[in-house]
mmCIF file of C-alpha atoms in Angstrom:
data_model
loop_
_atom_site.group_PDB
_atom_site.id
_atom_site.type_symbol
_atom_site.label_atom_id
_atom_site.label_comp_id
_atom_site.label_asym_id
_atom_site.label_seq_id
_atom_site.Cartn_x
_atom_site.Cartn_y
_atom_site.Cartn_z
ATOM 1 C CA MET B 2 157.378 -149.213 84.352
ATOM 2 C CA SER B 3 154.819 -146.606 83.242
ATOM 3 C CA GLU B 4 155.351 -143.997 80.722
ATOM 4 C CA VAL B 5 153.805 -141.084 78.766
ATOM 5 C CA GLY B 6 154.557 -141.266 75.052
ATOM 6 C CA LYS B 7 153.399 -138.709 72.627
ATOM 7 C CA ALA B 8 151.468 -140.629 70.027
ATOM 8 C CA ALA B 9 150.893 -137.993 67.350
ATOM 9 C CA SER B 10 150.487 -134.311 66.789
ATOM 10 C CA TRP B 11 147.575 -132.834 65.013
ATOM 11 C CA LEU B 12 147.104 -134.451 61.702
ATOM 12 C CA VAL B 13 144.909 -132.739 59.099
ATOM 13 C CA ARG B 14 144.893 -134.802 55.898
ATOM 14 C CA THR B 15 143.682 -132.813 52.913
ATOM 15 C CA ALA B 16 144.237 -133.312 49.278
ATOM 16 C CA ASP B 17 146.522 -131.001 47.431
ATOM 17 C CA GLY B 18 144.628 -127.947 46.295
ATOM 18 C CA PHE B 19 141.701 -128.710 48.455
ATOM 19 C CA ARG B 20 139.869 -125.901 50.404
ATOM 20 C CA TRP B 21 136.378 -125.365 51.715
ATOM 21 C CA ARG B 22 134.295 -122.725 53.405
ATOM 22 C CA ARG B 23 130.757 -122.239 54.794
ATOM 23 C CA ASP B 24 128.582 -120.651 52.188
ATOM 24 C CA GLY B 25 125.315 -119.376 53.477
ATOM 25 C CA ASP B 26 123.521 -122.374 54.952
ATOM 26 C CA GLY B 27 125.659 -124.776 52.972
ATOM 27 C CA VAL B 28 129.238 -125.568 52.218
ATOM 28 C CA LEU B 29 131.462 -124.909 49.227
ATOM 29 C CA ALA B 30 134.483 -127.203 48.598
ATOM 30 C CA GLU B 31 136.991 -126.910 45.855
ATOM 31 C CA TRP B 32 139.560 -129.352 44.598
ATOM 32 C CA GLY B 33 141.723 -126.959 42.634
ATOM 33 C CA GLY B 34 141.648 -127.542 38.901
ATOM 34 C CA VAL B 35 139.277 -130.569 39.296
ATOM 35 C CA LEU B 36 135.914 -129.604 40.615
ATOM 36 C CA THR B 37 133.833 -127.470 42.944
ATOM 37 C CA LEU B 38 131.330 -129.131 45.214
ATOM 38 C CA ARG B 39 128.387 -127.443 46.804
ATOM 39 C CA VAL B 40 126.554 -129.101 49.666
ATOM 40 C CA ASN B 41 123.234 -127.512 50.594
ATOM 41 C CA GLU B 42 121.632 -127.053 54.063
ATOM 42 C CA HIS B 43 120.093 -130.509 53.656
ATOM 43 C CA GLY B 44 123.393 -132.213 52.958
ATOM 44 C CA GLN B 45 122.667 -132.689 49.276
ATOM 45 C CA PRO B 46 125.825 -132.289 47.067
ATOM 46 C CA THR B 47 126.021 -130.946 43.564
ATOM 47 C CA HIS B 48 129.260 -130.436 41.631
ATOM 48 C CA GLU B 49 130.721 -128.601 38.717
ATOM 49 C CA PRO B 50 133.941 -129.662 36.970
ATOM 50 C CA ALA B 51 136.648 -127.059 36.678
ATOM 51 C CA PRO B 52 137.183 -125.730 33.146
ATOM 52 C CA GLY B 53 139.334 -128.081 31.215
ATOM 53 C CA ALA B 54 139.476 -130.631 34.045
ATOM 54 C CA ASP B 55 140.453 -134.190 33.260
ATOM 55 C CA ALA B 56 137.189 -136.169 33.280
ATOM 56 C CA ARG B 57 138.907 -139.118 34.900
ATOM 57 C CA LEU B 58 140.170 -136.949 37.753
ATOM 58 C CA VAL B 59 136.813 -135.576 38.253
ATOM 59 C CA GLU B 60 135.337 -139.082 38.429
ATOM 60 C CA LYS B 61 137.925 -140.123 40.893
ATOM 61 C CA VAL B 62 137.628 -137.126 43.242
ATOM 62 C CA LEU B 63 133.850 -137.521 43.239
ATOM 63 C CA ALA B 64 134.184 -141.166 44.212
ATOM 64 C CA THR B 65 136.813 -140.561 46.830
ATOM 65 C CA GLY B 66 137.602 -137.178 48.405
ATOM 66 C CA ALA B 67 134.323 -135.418 47.615
ATOM 67 C CA ALA B 68 132.335 -138.504 48.788
ATOM 68 C CA ALA B 69 134.368 -138.573 52.040
ATOM 69 C CA PHE B 70 133.874 -134.870 52.548
ATOM 70 C CA VAL B 71 130.051 -135.160 52.213
ATOM 71 C CA ARG B 72 130.119 -138.135 54.569
ATOM 72 C CA ALA B 73 132.241 -136.186 57.107
ATOM 73 C CA LEU B 74 129.736 -133.398 57.081
ATOM 74 C CA ARG B 75 127.144 -135.924 58.153
ATOM 75 C CA GLY B 76 129.436 -137.277 60.924
ATOM 76 C CA GLN B 77 130.289 -140.474 58.968
ATOM 77 C CA PRO B 78 133.969 -141.528 59.044
ATOM 78 C CA SER B 79 136.255 -142.583 56.186
ATOM 79 C CA LEU B 80 139.715 -144.020 56.122
ATOM 80 C CA HIS B 81 142.309 -143.436 53.392
ATOM 81 C CA GLY B 82 142.742 -146.940 52.088
ATOM 82 C CA SER B 83 141.330 -149.646 49.925
ATOM 83 C CA ALA B 84 138.894 -152.384 50.911
ATOM 84 C CA VAL B 85 137.776 -155.708 49.437
ATOM 85 C CA ALA B 86 135.325 -158.325 50.609
ATOM 86 C CA ARG B 87 134.684 -162.052 50.150
ATOM 87 C CA SER B 88 131.566 -163.769 51.504
ATOM 88 C CA GLY B 89 130.476 -160.593 53.276
ATOM 89 C CA VAL B 90 133.827 -160.261 55.161
ATOM 90 C CA ALA B 91 136.102 -157.326 54.385
ATOM 91 C CA LEU B 92 139.762 -156.494 54.543
ATOM 92 C CA VAL B 93 140.743 -152.818 54.706
ATOM 93 C CA PHE B 94 144.282 -151.817 53.548
ATOM 94 C CA LEU B 95 145.968 -148.777 55.071
ATOM 95 C CA GLY B 96 149.406 -147.333 54.631
ATOM 96 C CA ASP B 97 151.442 -144.489 53.074
ATOM 97 C CA LYS B 98 151.301 -143.634 49.474
ATOM 98 C CA GLY B 99 153.006 -146.382 47.548
ATOM 99 C CA ALA B 100 152.624 -148.970 50.287
ATOM 100 C CA GLY B 101 150.557 -151.170 47.973
ATOM 101 C CA LYS B 102 146.938 -150.645 49.182
ATOM 102 C CA SER B 103 145.401 -150.420 45.700
ATOM 103 C CA THR B 104 147.675 -153.106 44.353
ATOM 104 C CA ALA B 105 146.693 -155.540 47.102
ATOM 105 C CA ALA B 106 142.992 -154.788 46.370
ATOM 106 C CA SER B 107 143.496 -155.229 42.679
ATOM 107 C CA GLU B 108 145.337 -158.512 43.127
ATOM 108 C CA LEU B 109 142.740 -159.952 45.503
ATOM 109 C CA CYS B 110 139.954 -158.986 43.148
ATOM 110 C CA GLU B 111 141.659 -160.253 40.077
ATOM 111 C CA ARG B 112 142.872 -163.576 41.331
ATOM 112 C CA HIS B 113 141.209 -164.539 44.606
ATOM 113 C CA GLY B 114 137.548 -163.787 44.035
ATOM 114 C CA PHE B 115 137.240 -160.661 46.213
ATOM 115 C CA GLU B 116 134.783 -157.872 45.481
ATOM 116 C CA LEU B 117 136.032 -154.342 45.387
ATOM 117 C CA LEU B 118 134.560 -152.040 48.044
ATOM 118 C CA ALA B 119 136.976 -149.109 47.765
ATOM 119 C CA ASP B 120 140.107 -148.325 45.868
ATOM 120 C CA ASP B 121 141.290 -145.208 47.765
ATOM 121 C CA VAL B 122 138.765 -144.188 50.426
ATOM 122 C CA ALA B 123 136.985 -146.703 52.623
ATOM 123 C CA ALA B 124 133.628 -145.542 53.930
ATOM 124 C CA LEU B 125 132.748 -146.797 57.445
ATOM 125 C CA ASP B 126 129.308 -147.140 58.931
ATOM 126 C CA ASP B 127 128.207 -148.078 62.391
ATOM 127 C CA SER B 128 124.521 -147.461 62.144
ATOM 128 C CA THR B 129 123.791 -151.100 62.904
ATOM 129 C CA GLY B 130 125.981 -150.989 66.082
ATOM 130 C CA ARG B 131 128.730 -152.842 64.338
ATOM 131 C CA TRP B 132 131.252 -151.308 61.983
ATOM 132 C CA ARG B 133 130.851 -152.120 58.299
ATOM 133 C CA VAL B 134 132.635 -151.030 55.154
ATOM 134 C CA LEU B 135 130.345 -149.610 52.532
ATOM 135 C CA PRO B 136 130.813 -150.193 48.727
ATOM 136 C CA THR B 137 131.777 -146.872 47.300
ATOM 137 C CA GLU B 138 134.082 -147.591 44.357
ATOM 138 C CA SER B 139 133.819 -150.080 41.536
ATOM 139 C CA SER B 140 137.102 -149.356 39.708
ATOM 140 C CA HIS B 141 140.852 -149.748 40.297
ATOM 141 C CA TRP B 142 143.223 -146.970 39.419
ATOM 142 C CA LEU B 143 146.341 -149.239 39.459
ATOM 143 C CA ASP B 144 146.716 -152.576 37.754
ATOM 144 C CA VAL B 145 147.831 -155.723 39.544
ATOM 145 C CA GLU B 146 151.421 -154.779 39.038
ATOM 146 C CA GLY B 147 150.892 -151.480 40.857
ATOM 147 C CA GLN B 148 151.204 -149.407 37.692
ATOM 148 C CA ALA B 149 148.967 -146.452 37.036
ATOM 149 C CA ARG B 150 146.640 -146.771 34.034
ATOM 150 C CA LYS B 151 145.304 -144.007 31.889
ATOM 151 C CA GLY B 152 141.812 -144.526 33.313
ATOM 152 C CA PRO B 153 139.894 -146.585 35.847
ATOM 153 C CA ILE B 154 139.846 -150.369 35.416
ATOM 154 C CA ALA B 155 136.516 -151.847 36.287
ATOM 155 C CA ALA B 156 136.861 -154.435 39.016
ATOM 156 C CA PRO B 157 135.900 -157.989 38.062
ATOM 157 C CA HIS B 158 133.344 -157.934 40.840
ATOM 158 C CA ALA B 159 132.203 -154.705 42.384
ATOM 159 C CA GLY B 160 130.863 -155.023 45.897
ATOM 160 C CA ARG B 161 127.179 -154.265 46.193
ATOM 161 C CA HIS B 162 126.683 -154.779 49.915
ATOM 162 C CA ALA B 163 128.264 -153.526 53.137
ATOM 163 C CA ALA B 164 130.773 -155.955 54.538
ATOM 164 C CA SER B 165 131.992 -156.643 58.110
ATOM 165 C CA PRO B 166 135.710 -155.827 58.409
ATOM 166 C CA ALA B 167 137.717 -158.864 59.610
ATOM 167 C CA ALA B 168 140.868 -156.801 59.912
ATOM 168 C CA LEU B 169 142.340 -153.404 59.255
ATOM 169 C CA VAL B 170 145.736 -154.046 57.651
ATOM 170 C CA SER B 171 148.547 -151.516 57.460
ATOM 171 C CA LEU B 172 150.775 -152.352 54.536
ATOM 172 C CA ARG B 173 154.452 -151.388 54.795
ATOM 173 C CA PHE B 174 157.672 -152.189 52.885
ATOM 174 C CA ASP B 175 160.585 -153.246 55.091
ATOM 175 C CA ASP B 176 163.596 -154.794 53.560
ATOM 176 C CA GLU B 177 164.517 -156.278 57.016
ATOM 177 C CA ALA B 178 161.442 -158.494 56.555
ATOM 178 C CA PRO B 179 162.113 -160.325 53.235
ATOM 179 C CA VAL B 180 159.217 -162.692 53.772
ATOM 180 C CA GLY B 181 155.830 -161.131 54.093
ATOM 181 C CA ARG B 182 154.522 -161.356 57.568
ATOM 182 C CA ALA B 183 151.451 -160.086 59.451
ATOM 183 C CA LEU B 184 151.806 -158.899 63.045
ATOM 184 C CA PRO B 185 148.961 -157.607 65.275
ATOM 185 C CA LEU B 186 149.014 -153.990 66.280
ATOM 186 C CA ARG B 187 147.531 -153.214 69.712
ATOM 187 C CA GLY B 188 147.024 -150.231 71.929
ATOM 188 C CA ALA B 189 148.557 -146.996 70.911
ATOM 189 C CA ALA B 190 150.228 -148.570 67.905
ATOM 190 C CA ALA B 191 146.773 -149.465 66.562
ATOM 191 C CA TYR B 192 145.528 -145.970 67.375
ATOM 192 C CA SER B 193 148.463 -144.336 65.552
ATOM 193 C CA THR B 194 147.868 -146.461 62.488
ATOM 194 C CA LEU B 195 144.142 -145.674 62.325
ATOM 195 C CA ALA B 196 144.576 -141.964 63.150
ATOM 196 C CA THR B 197 146.984 -141.596 60.316
ATOM 197 C CA ALA B 198 144.479 -143.065 57.881
ATOM 198 C CA PHE B 199 141.481 -141.130 59.255
ATOM 199 C CA LEU B 200 140.183 -138.551 56.769
ATOM 200 C CA ARG B 201 139.502 -135.242 58.440
ATOM 201 C CA PHE B 202 138.722 -131.924 56.985
ATOM 202 C CA GLU B 203 138.664 -129.595 59.940
ATOM 203 C CA ALA B 204 140.196 -129.543 63.400
ATOM 204 C CA ALA B 205 137.205 -128.480 65.601
ATOM 205 C CA ASP B 206 137.443 -129.838 69.142
ATOM 206 C CA ALA B 207 134.190 -131.725 68.960
ATOM 207 C CA LEU B 208 135.266 -133.460 65.822
ATOM 208 C CA ARG B 209 138.548 -134.478 67.494
ATOM 209 C CA VAL B 210 136.729 -136.084 70.375
ATOM 210 C CA ARG B 211 134.316 -137.728 67.988
ATOM 211 C CA GLU B 212 137.285 -139.150 66.022
ATOM 212 C CA LEU B 213 138.786 -140.514 69.134
ATOM 213 C CA ASP B 214 135.553 -142.213 70.001
ATOM 214 C CA VAL B 215 135.271 -143.632 66.427
ATOM 215 C CA LEU B 216 138.742 -144.998 66.479
ATOM 216 C CA ALA B 217 138.454 -146.477 69.944
ATOM 217 C CA SER B 218 135.237 -148.174 68.891
ATOM 218 C CA LEU B 219 136.686 -149.409 65.669
ATOM 219 C CA ALA B 220 139.791 -150.774 67.355
ATOM 220 C CA ALA B 221 137.625 -152.532 69.963
ATOM 221 C CA GLN B 222 135.635 -154.324 67.256
ATOM 222 C CA VAL B 223 138.168 -154.926 64.529
ATOM 223 C CA PRO B 224 141.796 -156.124 64.931
ATOM 224 C CA THR B 225 144.513 -154.081 63.355
ATOM 225 C CA TYR B 226 147.512 -155.793 61.710
ATOM 226 C CA GLU B 227 150.680 -154.619 60.034
ATOM 227 C CA VAL B 228 151.853 -156.578 56.971
ATOM 228 C CA THR B 229 155.539 -155.923 56.208
ATOM 229 C CA ARG B 230 157.465 -157.314 53.321
ATOM 230 C CA SER B 231 160.500 -156.310 51.225
ATOM 231 C CA ARG B 232 160.093 -154.842 47.881
ATOM 232 C CA ALA B 233 161.269 -158.133 46.477
ATOM 233 C CA VAL B 234 158.016 -159.657 47.576
ATOM 234 C CA GLY B 235 155.556 -159.108 44.703
ATOM 235 C CA PRO B 236 151.828 -158.514 44.688
ATOM 236 C CA LYS B 237 151.068 -162.189 44.262
ATOM 237 C CA GLU B 238 152.999 -163.250 47.325
ATOM 238 C CA THR B 239 151.654 -160.307 49.301
ATOM 239 C CA ALA B 240 148.054 -161.334 48.354
ATOM 240 C CA LEU B 241 148.748 -164.857 49.632
ATOM 241 C CA VAL B 242 149.902 -163.423 52.977
ATOM 242 C CA LEU B 243 146.684 -161.399 53.117
ATOM 243 C CA VAL B 244 144.453 -164.355 52.259
ATOM 244 C CA LYS B 245 146.245 -166.452 54.868
ATOM 245 C CA LEU B 246 145.662 -163.736 57.385
ATOM 246 C CA LEU B 247 141.969 -163.556 56.633
ATOM 247 C CA GLU B 248 141.635 -167.307 56.829
ATOM 248 C CA SER B 249 143.367 -167.316 60.221
ATOM 249 C CA LEU B 250 140.912 -164.880 61.789
ATOM 250 C CA PRO B 251 137.879 -166.065 63.759
ATOM 251 C CA MET T 123 154.716 -134.742 100.033
ATOM 252 C CA THR T 124 157.563 -136.020 97.890
ATOM 253 C CA SER T 125 160.503 -134.221 96.419
ATOM 254 C CA ARG T 126 158.715 -134.276 93.101
ATOM 255 C CA GLY T 127 155.845 -132.131 94.077
ATOM 256 C CA VAL T 128 152.745 -134.337 94.074
ATOM 257 C CA ALA T 129 151.718 -135.621 97.402
ATOM 258 C CA THR T 130 151.017 -139.401 97.915
ATOM 259 C CA ASP T 131 147.555 -138.438 99.087
ATOM 260 C CA ALA T 132 146.888 -135.996 96.282
ATOM 261 C CA GLN T 133 143.461 -136.021 94.629
ATOM 262 C CA LEU T 134 143.790 -135.457 90.893
ATOM 263 C CA ALA T 135 141.541 -135.189 87.851
ATOM 264 C CA PRO T 136 141.911 -134.848 84.067
ATOM 265 C CA ALA T 137 142.614 -131.219 83.001
ATOM 266 C CA ALA T 138 140.021 -129.399 81.018
ATOM 267 C CA GLY T 139 140.060 -130.475 77.368
ATOM 268 C CA VAL T 140 141.810 -133.807 78.031
ATOM 269 C CA HIS T 141 139.922 -136.851 76.795
ATOM 270 C CA ALA T 142 141.004 -140.415 77.360
ATOM 271 C CA ARG T 143 140.004 -143.571 75.521
ATOM 272 C CA ARG T 144 141.106 -147.151 76.018
ATOM 273 C CA PHE T 145 142.809 -149.039 73.183
ATOM 274 C CA ASP T 146 143.277 -152.658 74.254
ATOM 275 C CA ASP T 147 145.161 -152.435 77.534
ATOM 276 C CA GLU T 148 146.562 -148.984 76.840
ATOM 277 C CA VAL T 149 145.064 -145.502 76.970
ATOM 278 C CA VAL T 150 145.333 -142.677 74.392
ATOM 279 C CA LEU T 151 144.967 -139.166 75.784
ATOM 280 C CA LEU T 152 143.747 -136.359 73.610
ATOM 281 C CA ASP T 153 144.873 -132.944 74.802
ATOM 282 C CA LEU T 154 142.687 -130.334 72.986
ATOM 283 C CA GLY T 155 144.577 -127.446 74.574
ATOM 284 C CA GLY T 156 147.989 -128.530 73.553
ATOM 285 C CA GLY T 157 146.938 -130.183 70.355
ATOM 286 C CA ASP T 158 148.657 -133.464 71.025
ATOM 287 C CA TYR T 159 147.895 -137.101 71.692
ATOM 288 C CA TYR T 160 149.634 -139.150 74.355
ATOM 289 C CA ALA T 161 149.750 -142.854 74.996
ATOM 290 C CA LEU T 162 149.954 -144.617 78.290
ATOM 291 C CA ASN T 163 151.041 -148.247 78.460
ATOM 292 C CA ALA T 164 149.188 -150.869 80.438
ATOM 293 C CA VAL T 165 150.523 -149.772 83.837
ATOM 294 C CA GLY T 166 150.068 -146.112 83.017
ATOM 295 C CA ALA T 167 146.544 -146.802 81.757
ATOM 296 C CA ARG T 168 145.757 -148.503 85.089
ATOM 297 C CA VAL T 169 147.183 -145.504 86.989
ATOM 298 C CA TRP T 170 145.157 -143.054 84.917
ATOM 299 C CA GLU T 171 141.874 -144.879 85.319
ATOM 300 C CA GLU T 172 142.325 -145.202 89.107
ATOM 301 C CA LEU T 173 143.225 -141.485 89.350
ATOM 302 C CA VAL T 174 140.074 -140.550 87.426
ATOM 303 C CA GLY T 175 138.170 -142.870 89.720
ATOM 304 C CA GLY T 176 139.360 -140.825 92.761
ATOM 305 C CA LYS T 177 142.202 -142.832 94.137
ATOM 306 C CA THR T 178 145.339 -141.172 95.502
ATOM 307 C CA PRO T 179 148.832 -142.121 94.220
ATOM 308 C CA ALA T 180 149.413 -144.145 97.436
ATOM 309 C CA GLU T 181 146.234 -146.080 96.987
ATOM 310 C CA ILE T 182 146.981 -146.711 93.353
ATOM 311 C CA ALA T 183 150.545 -147.876 94.153
ATOM 312 C CA VAL T 184 148.916 -150.725 96.209
ATOM 313 C CA VAL T 185 146.773 -151.736 93.242
ATOM 314 C CA VAL T 186 149.714 -151.600 90.813
ATOM 315 C CA ALA T 187 152.009 -153.599 93.159
ATOM 316 C CA THR T 188 149.361 -156.307 93.420
ATOM 317 C CA GLU T 189 148.253 -156.432 89.815
ATOM 318 C CA PHE T 190 151.650 -156.099 88.125
ATOM 319 C CA ASP T 191 153.601 -158.028 90.770
ATOM 320 C CA VAL T 192 156.128 -155.229 91.611
ATOM 321 C CA GLU T 193 157.617 -154.226 94.870
ATOM 322 C CA SER T 194 155.506 -151.641 96.795
ATOM 323 C CA ALA T 195 158.157 -148.944 97.108
ATOM 324 C CA ARG T 196 158.944 -149.127 93.352
ATOM 325 C CA ALA T 197 155.230 -149.088 92.511
ATOM 326 C CA LEU T 198 154.777 -145.878 94.519
ATOM 327 C CA ASP T 199 157.919 -144.286 93.080
ATOM 328 C CA ASP T 200 156.832 -145.083 89.485
ATOM 329 C CA CYS T 201 153.278 -143.961 90.152
ATOM 330 C CA LEU T 202 154.408 -140.626 91.523
ATOM 331 C CA ALA T 203 156.871 -140.152 88.620
ATOM 332 C CA LEU T 204 154.015 -140.717 86.087
ATOM 333 C CA VAL T 205 151.664 -138.417 87.973
ATOM 334 C CA ASP T 206 154.319 -135.680 88.101
ATOM 335 C CA GLU T 207 154.822 -135.970 84.361
ATOM 336 C CA LEU T 208 151.139 -135.896 83.661
ATOM 337 C CA VAL T 209 150.777 -132.814 85.854
ATOM 338 C CA ALA T 210 153.784 -131.145 84.199
ATOM 339 C CA ARG T 211 152.350 -131.782 80.729
ATOM 340 C CA GLY T 212 149.042 -130.215 81.827
ATOM 341 C CA LEU T 213 147.124 -133.455 81.389
ATOM 342 C CA LEU T 214 146.189 -133.780 85.085
ATOM 343 C CA ARG T 215 145.215 -131.100 87.672
ATOM 344 C CA ARG T 216 144.793 -131.195 91.368
ATOM 345 C CA ARG T 217 141.124 -131.529 92.511
ATOM 346 C CA THR T 218 140.012 -128.464 94.451
#
């Protein structure tokens, strides 16, 4: 009837080659081979590209991991995922690498009139008492077919304003579910999905508790869904499932 | 006292470093000491919240039997089993 189930072990998501340390009154972070970021005692960041670094990679890390790191130092959460908005209402896409987060965002921006808020890291803000997704990225890194391009692709419409998330959507391929379908995730299932996407840079106890508070608050305000589809279901069909989900929400 | 070890009139509290938050009708427990998260289903969440509120397993079994429409003896048995497991995992401690 009742049970204890282990939900997750410690998860510390860091980019490959990433490390950071306290440096005097500030912080020094390094994305190996890409850039070094210094954040001073006032929280102001400056960066220096690594010698010979690919300028596109520098641009991407600055817009995603480095931005999330600076926000985390200020106690502001970010999720690994893409986000789009239409009429001030956002959808946030979560999931493993290759689950179709960026492709879904690209498709919705290209063909359904959405604005891009984030391609890889969704910045969250609750300073108004309600969770919002902030516009932080204006370019896609995958095209609508999910193929990587040589450089960023400017979104047709880049979001300029924070948007209220209507749903947090975990995307997953499942060949047992040939037709795309959206199912609500509740309770610990919602927690596990959000915790997996939560970007964290250190495992201090106080930050763990703060993270639990953030995720509980987020889950209480915003419904979490899982959209599963087989790999035979293409981006166009997936986008239609997502639009239908958005339109079904209150 | 039951054969499991936790008395039906035991007073229990969350162990140090254990933090609980509700997610819908379930509860997620963060154990800073062990470094793990645990999830309690709807019944377990109710048991946890009543324990934290100061009720004994026997008192909670009455609540569970009523709210979840289960027979009293089974409610008490399940309640004690969960409490035993929570104590064994270091998530609950006896109040002193």
